[in-house]
Amino acid sequence: GIQVEQSPPDLILQEGANSTLRCNFSDSVNNLQWFHQNPWGQLINLFYIPSGTKQNGRLSATTVATERYSLLYISSSQTTDSGVYFCAVEAQGTYKYIFGTGTRLKVLA
Amino acid sequence: ETGVTQSPTHLIKTRGQQVTLRCSSQSGHNTVSWYQQALGQGPQFIFQYYREEENGRGNFPPRFSGLQFPNYSSELNVNALELDDSALYLCASSVRVAGGPQYFGPGTRLTVL
């Protein structure tokens, strides 16, 4: 089955810093989403981005489907950005999301 | 627009018991997927329901079963609970079977003692 790897696994930033999170996947995908999981477990939908580039405030994401990777950019990080970031992909011809291993982000004040 | 809701929020059971978790899909969504997230790991796909039929299943034993109702809400049933079933159970709703974003509920945290 499709493999989804995220890097880095852990990231510590000072407030105001920028960061890039990466998601690599091993096969073609129908869908790709980025999520932020807060400390209470809620998965918050950041981007639905099977291809192309999107921006939402301080966050932006780019997926290059032909090269099988996606990037999530966080600019001017805030303490509220702390948590675990997951990418999830739906492989072509399937119906289920496969989640990556996650990036645990901690933003220090 | 009402988001995805799940009940209960927390649940404690003992080994061997049975449990039912509930999910109400987002308005206009006809597909519900269930995931299990063990501590420190990413969510793992359990199964998906589309128009009241199971549409696909992950690597989970038959004691994990589900239902989808005509209003597209769903239940996850787990029989003969094991200690390893302790996890956060998430449901997600979407508009169609393949393609389009999934929207997740807040989850049910199950503890098996």
mmCIF file of C-alpha atoms in Angstrom:
data_model
loop_
_atom_site.group_PDB
_atom_site.id
_atom_site.type_symbol
_atom_site.label_atom_id
_atom_site.label_comp_id
_atom_site.label_asym_id
_atom_site.label_seq_id
_atom_site.Cartn_x
_atom_site.Cartn_y
_atom_site.Cartn_z
ATOM 1 C CA GLY A 1 0.000 0.000 0.000
ATOM 2 C CA ILE A 2 0.884 3.649 -0.225
ATOM 3 C CA GLN A 3 3.451 4.965 2.245
ATOM 4 C CA VAL A 4 3.251 8.479 3.677
ATOM 5 C CA GLU A 5 6.230 10.001 5.434
ATOM 6 C CA GLN A 6 6.441 13.372 7.123
ATOM 7 C CA SER A 7 9.444 15.381 8.139
ATOM 8 C CA PRO A 8 10.705 16.569 10.471
ATOM 9 C CA PRO A 9 9.119 14.415 13.189
ATOM 10 C CA ASP A 10 9.618 17.131 15.790
ATOM 11 C CA LEU A 11 10.139 20.866 15.512
ATOM 12 C CA ILE A 12 10.681 23.547 18.139
ATOM 13 C CA LEU A 13 10.414 27.190 17.104
ATOM 14 C CA GLN A 14 10.531 30.580 18.715
ATOM 15 C CA GLU A 15 7.421 32.654 18.247
ATOM 16 C CA GLY A 16 7.650 34.600 14.998
ATOM 17 C CA ALA A 17 9.787 32.060 13.164
ATOM 18 C CA ASN A 18 8.868 30.428 9.870
ATOM 19 C CA SER A 19 8.816 26.710 9.131
ATOM 20 C CA THR A 20 8.284 24.189 6.351
ATOM 21 C CA LEU A 21 6.759 20.762 6.907
ATOM 22 C CA ARG A 22 7.088 18.086 4.265
ATOM 23 C CA CYS A 23 4.930 15.129 3.267
ATOM 24 C CA ASN A 24 6.221 12.487 0.845
ATOM 25 C CA PHE A 25 3.977 9.782 -0.573
ATOM 26 C CA SER A 26 4.903 6.711 -2.540
ATOM 27 C CA ASP A 27 2.124 6.483 -5.138
ATOM 28 C CA SER A 28 -0.359 8.604 -7.079
ATOM 29 C CA VAL A 29 -3.151 10.133 -5.016
ATOM 30 C CA ASN A 30 -6.699 11.372 -5.568
ATOM 31 C CA ASN A 31 -6.765 13.619 -2.549
ATOM 32 C CA LEU A 32 -4.427 15.160 -0.016
ATOM 33 C CA GLN A 33 -5.287 17.095 3.101
ATOM 34 C CA TRP A 34 -3.279 18.793 5.823
ATOM 35 C CA PHE A 35 -4.617 18.744 9.362
ATOM 36 C CA HIS A 36 -3.668 20.319 12.670
ATOM 37 C CA GLN A 37 -4.497 18.189 15.676
ATOM 38 C CA ASN A 38 -4.999 20.271 18.780
ATOM 39 C CA PRO A 39 -4.229 19.058 22.325
ATOM 40 C CA TRP A 40 -7.820 17.839 22.722
ATOM 41 C CA GLY A 41 -7.516 15.577 19.688
ATOM 42 C CA GLN A 42 -9.622 17.553 17.244
ATOM 43 C CA LEU A 43 -8.356 17.308 13.672
ATOM 44 C CA ILE A 44 -8.701 20.736 12.125
ATOM 45 C CA ASN A 45 -8.811 20.832 8.355
ATOM 46 C CA LEU A 46 -6.105 23.204 7.079
ATOM 47 C CA PHE A 47 -5.991 22.508 3.360
ATOM 48 C CA TYR A 48 -7.540 20.196 0.818
ATOM 49 C CA ILE A 49 -4.807 20.266 -1.798
ATOM 50 C CA PRO A 50 -4.409 17.307 -4.204
ATOM 51 C CA SER A 51 -2.340 19.617 -6.425
ATOM 52 C CA GLY A 52 -1.267 23.219 -6.738
ATOM 53 C CA THR A 53 -0.818 25.954 -4.155
ATOM 54 C CA LYS A 54 -3.199 27.472 -1.633
ATOM 55 C CA GLN A 55 -2.858 30.124 1.028
ATOM 56 C CA ASN A 56 -4.871 30.888 4.122
ATOM 57 C CA GLY A 57 -3.513 33.703 6.228
ATOM 58 C CA ARG A 58 -0.122 32.724 7.676
ATOM 59 C CA LEU A 59 -0.389 29.215 6.269
ATOM 60 C CA SER A 60 0.167 28.054 2.747
ATOM 61 C CA ALA A 61 0.568 24.676 1.093
ATOM 62 C CA THR A 62 1.921 23.317 -2.156
ATOM 63 C CA THR A 63 1.435 19.862 -3.602
ATOM 64 C CA VAL A 64 3.510 18.635 -6.540
ATOM 65 C CA ALA A 65 1.582 15.484 -7.401
ATOM 66 C CA THR A 66 3.945 14.395 -10.188
ATOM 67 C CA GLU A 67 6.851 14.374 -7.720
ATOM 68 C CA ARG A 68 4.748 12.947 -4.888
ATOM 69 C CA TYR A 69 5.250 15.489 -2.183
ATOM 70 C CA SER A 70 3.453 18.298 -0.409
ATOM 71 C CA LEU A 71 4.751 21.170 1.695
ATOM 72 C CA LEU A 72 3.045 23.140 4.451
ATOM 73 C CA TYR A 73 4.475 26.558 5.225
ATOM 74 C CA ILE A 74 3.854 28.305 8.511
ATOM 75 C CA SER A 75 4.962 31.926 8.710
ATOM 76 C CA SER A 76 5.266 34.125 11.791
ATOM 77 C CA SER A 77 4.461 31.192 14.040
ATOM 78 C CA GLN A 78 2.390 31.677 17.183
ATOM 79 C CA THR A 79 2.115 29.580 20.339
ATOM 80 C CA THR A 80 -1.364 28.539 19.223
ATOM 81 C CA ASP A 81 0.229 26.808 16.217
ATOM 82 C CA SER A 82 1.619 24.167 18.568
ATOM 83 C CA GLY A 83 0.317 20.650 18.081
ATOM 84 C CA VAL A 84 0.689 17.803 15.640
ATOM 85 C CA TYR A 85 0.413 18.342 11.907
ATOM 86 C CA PHE A 86 -0.710 15.439 9.738
ATOM 87 C CA CYS A 87 -0.960 15.029 6.036
ATOM 88 C CA ALA A 88 -3.369 12.394 4.775
ATOM 89 C CA VAL A 89 -3.670 11.005 1.270
ATOM 90 C CA GLU A 90 -6.214 8.963 -0.608
ATOM 91 C CA ALA A 91 -4.461 6.682 -3.076
ATOM 92 C CA GLN A 92 -5.970 6.416 -6.539
ATOM 93 C CA GLY A 93 -8.534 3.624 -6.790
ATOM 94 C CA THR A 94 -9.120 3.521 -3.028
ATOM 95 C CA TYR A 95 -11.580 5.081 -0.649
ATOM 96 C CA LYS A 96 -9.570 5.573 2.528
ATOM 97 C CA TYR A 97 -7.200 8.184 3.855
ATOM 98 C CA ILE A 98 -3.728 7.081 4.871
ATOM 99 C CA PHE A 99 -2.195 9.389 7.431
ATOM 100 C CA GLY A 100 1.436 10.300 7.663
ATOM 101 C CA THR A 101 3.522 9.911 10.772
ATOM 102 C CA GLY A 102 2.946 13.521 11.814
ATOM 103 C CA THR A 103 5.132 16.490 12.737
ATOM 104 C CA ARG A 104 4.956 17.586 16.356
ATOM 105 C CA LEU A 105 5.414 21.360 16.503
ATOM 106 C CA LYS A 106 6.076 23.351 19.629
ATOM 107 C CA VAL A 107 6.201 27.145 19.432
ATOM 108 C CA LEU A 108 7.851 28.876 22.364
ATOM 109 C CA ALA A 109 6.848 32.344 23.561
ATOM 110 C CA GLU B 1 -23.978 24.566 8.746
ATOM 111 C CA THR B 2 -23.661 21.909 11.479
ATOM 112 C CA GLY B 3 -20.294 20.204 11.710
ATOM 113 C CA VAL B 4 -19.510 16.577 12.516
ATOM 114 C CA THR B 5 -20.480 15.598 16.039
ATOM 115 C CA GLN B 6 -19.591 12.510 18.050
ATOM 116 C CA SER B 7 -20.851 11.007 21.277
ATOM 117 C CA PRO B 8 -19.910 10.269 23.911
ATOM 118 C CA THR B 9 -16.804 12.386 24.468
ATOM 119 C CA HIS B 10 -15.173 9.930 26.835
ATOM 120 C CA LEU B 11 -15.932 6.363 27.736
ATOM 121 C CA ILE B 12 -14.449 3.814 30.135
ATOM 122 C CA LYS B 13 -15.134 0.114 29.649
ATOM 123 C CA THR B 14 -13.678 -3.118 30.927
ATOM 124 C CA ARG B 15 -12.118 -5.873 28.871
ATOM 125 C CA GLY B 16 -14.707 -8.123 27.214
ATOM 126 C CA GLN B 17 -17.484 -5.539 27.171
ATOM 127 C CA GLN B 18 -19.120 -4.063 24.093
ATOM 128 C CA VAL B 19 -19.279 -0.390 23.125
ATOM 129 C CA THR B 20 -21.218 1.754 20.660
ATOM 130 C CA LEU B 21 -19.923 5.101 19.443
ATOM 131 C CA ARG B 22 -22.045 7.549 17.470
ATOM 132 C CA CYS B 23 -21.359 10.077 14.752
ATOM 133 C CA SER B 24 -23.572 12.651 13.067
ATOM 134 C CA SER B 25 -22.274 13.694 9.692
ATOM 135 C CA GLN B 26 -22.054 17.233 8.440
ATOM 136 C CA SER B 27 -25.173 18.491 6.714
ATOM 137 C CA GLY B 28 -25.259 17.401 3.063
ATOM 138 C CA HIS B 29 -22.616 14.674 3.481
ATOM 139 C CA ASN B 30 -23.498 11.082 2.577
ATOM 140 C CA THR B 31 -20.252 9.253 3.440
ATOM 141 C CA VAL B 32 -18.873 8.491 6.898
ATOM 142 C CA SER B 33 -15.450 7.044 7.657
ATOM 143 C CA TRP B 34 -14.188 5.817 11.028
ATOM 144 C CA TYR B 35 -10.600 5.943 12.250
ATOM 145 C CA GLN B 36 -8.763 4.690 15.319
ATOM 146 C CA GLN B 37 -5.910 6.759 16.710
ATOM 147 C CA ALA B 38 -3.705 5.131 19.322
ATOM 148 C CA LEU B 39 -1.628 7.361 21.570
ATOM 149 C CA GLY B 40 1.285 8.927 19.702
ATOM 150 C CA GLN B 41 0.258 7.593 16.304
ATOM 151 C CA GLY B 42 -1.649 8.797 13.279
ATOM 152 C CA PRO B 43 -5.262 7.784 12.680
ATOM 153 C CA GLN B 44 -5.820 4.349 11.124
ATOM 154 C CA PHE B 45 -8.756 3.712 8.776
ATOM 155 C CA ILE B 46 -11.348 1.267 10.157
ATOM 156 C CA PHE B 47 -14.133 1.394 7.547
ATOM 157 C CA GLN B 48 -16.311 3.661 5.464
ATOM 158 C CA TYR B 49 -20.069 3.785 4.916
ATOM 159 C CA TYR B 50 -21.773 5.214 1.858
ATOM 160 C CA ARG B 51 -25.549 5.193 1.475
ATOM 161 C CA GLU B 52 -25.913 2.744 4.380
ATOM 162 C CA GLU B 53 -23.504 0.160 2.923
ATOM 163 C CA GLU B 54 -19.964 -0.619 4.045
ATOM 164 C CA ASN B 55 -17.801 0.679 1.244
ATOM 165 C CA GLY B 56 -14.402 -0.500 2.378
ATOM 166 C CA ARG B 57 -12.529 -1.745 5.405
ATOM 167 C CA GLY B 58 -9.085 -1.386 6.865
ATOM 168 C CA ASN B 59 -7.088 -4.004 8.732
ATOM 169 C CA PHE B 60 -9.465 -4.429 11.669
ATOM 170 C CA PRO B 61 -11.089 -7.662 12.916
ATOM 171 C CA PRO B 62 -14.824 -8.412 12.483
ATOM 172 C CA ARG B 63 -15.556 -7.447 16.086
ATOM 173 C CA PHE B 64 -15.388 -3.884 14.754
ATOM 174 C CA SER B 65 -18.682 -3.302 12.965
ATOM 175 C CA GLY B 66 -20.754 -0.355 11.936
ATOM 176 C CA LEU B 67 -24.001 1.012 10.660
ATOM 177 C CA GLN B 68 -25.115 4.002 8.691
ATOM 178 C CA PHE B 69 -28.661 5.291 8.989
ATOM 179 C CA PRO B 70 -30.913 6.940 6.365
ATOM 180 C CA ASN B 71 -30.006 10.374 7.751
ATOM 181 C CA TYR B 72 -26.319 9.425 7.143
ATOM 182 C CA SER B 73 -25.433 9.311 10.842
ATOM 183 C CA SER B 74 -23.356 6.309 11.831
ATOM 184 C CA GLU B 75 -22.446 3.973 14.661
ATOM 185 C CA LEU B 76 -19.246 2.099 15.396
ATOM 186 C CA ASN B 77 -19.651 -1.045 17.485
ATOM 187 C CA VAL B 78 -16.778 -2.892 19.084
ATOM 188 C CA ASN B 79 -17.386 -6.281 20.702
ATOM 189 C CA ALA B 80 -15.205 -8.190 23.135
ATOM 190 C CA LEU B 81 -13.125 -5.153 24.001
ATOM 191 C CA GLU B 82 -9.375 -5.614 24.416
ATOM 192 C CA LEU B 83 -6.898 -3.396 26.222
ATOM 193 C CA ASP B 84 -5.367 -2.380 22.864
ATOM 194 C CA ASP B 85 -8.719 -0.929 21.788
ATOM 195 C CA SER B 86 -8.013 2.023 24.060
ATOM 196 C CA ALA B 87 -7.714 4.921 21.630
ATOM 197 C CA LEU B 88 -9.296 8.043 20.212
ATOM 198 C CA TYR B 89 -11.998 7.122 17.714
ATOM 199 C CA LEU B 90 -12.616 9.671 15.012
ATOM 200 C CA CYS B 91 -15.309 9.853 12.427
ATOM 201 C CA ALA B 92 -15.160 11.911 9.275
ATOM 202 C CA SER B 93 -17.854 12.840 6.823
ATOM 203 C CA SER B 94 -17.597 13.769 3.173
ATOM 204 C CA VAL B 95 -19.811 14.364 0.182
ATOM 205 C CA ARG B 96 -18.946 11.307 -1.864
ATOM 206 C CA VAL B 97 -17.011 8.084 -1.704
ATOM 207 C CA ALA B 98 -13.784 9.061 -3.413
ATOM 208 C CA GLY B 99 -12.681 12.600 -3.959
ATOM 209 C CA GLY B 100 -13.291 15.708 -1.916
ATOM 210 C CA PRO B 101 -12.206 16.667 1.598
ATOM 211 C CA GLN B 102 -13.116 14.813 4.752
ATOM 212 C CA TYR B 103 -14.272 16.728 7.835
ATOM 213 C CA PHE B 104 -13.525 15.221 11.221
ATOM 214 C CA GLY B 105 -15.505 15.198 14.423
ATOM 215 C CA PRO B 106 -13.969 15.859 17.855
ATOM 216 C CA GLY B 107 -13.551 12.170 18.615
ATOM 217 C CA THR B 108 -14.484 9.747 21.372
ATOM 218 C CA ARG B 109 -11.738 8.748 23.765
ATOM 219 C CA LEU B 110 -12.202 5.115 24.794
ATOM 220 C CA THR B 111 -10.337 3.615 27.719
ATOM 221 C CA VAL B 112 -10.462 -0.146 28.239
ATOM 222 C CA LEU B 113 -9.436 -1.363 31.687
#
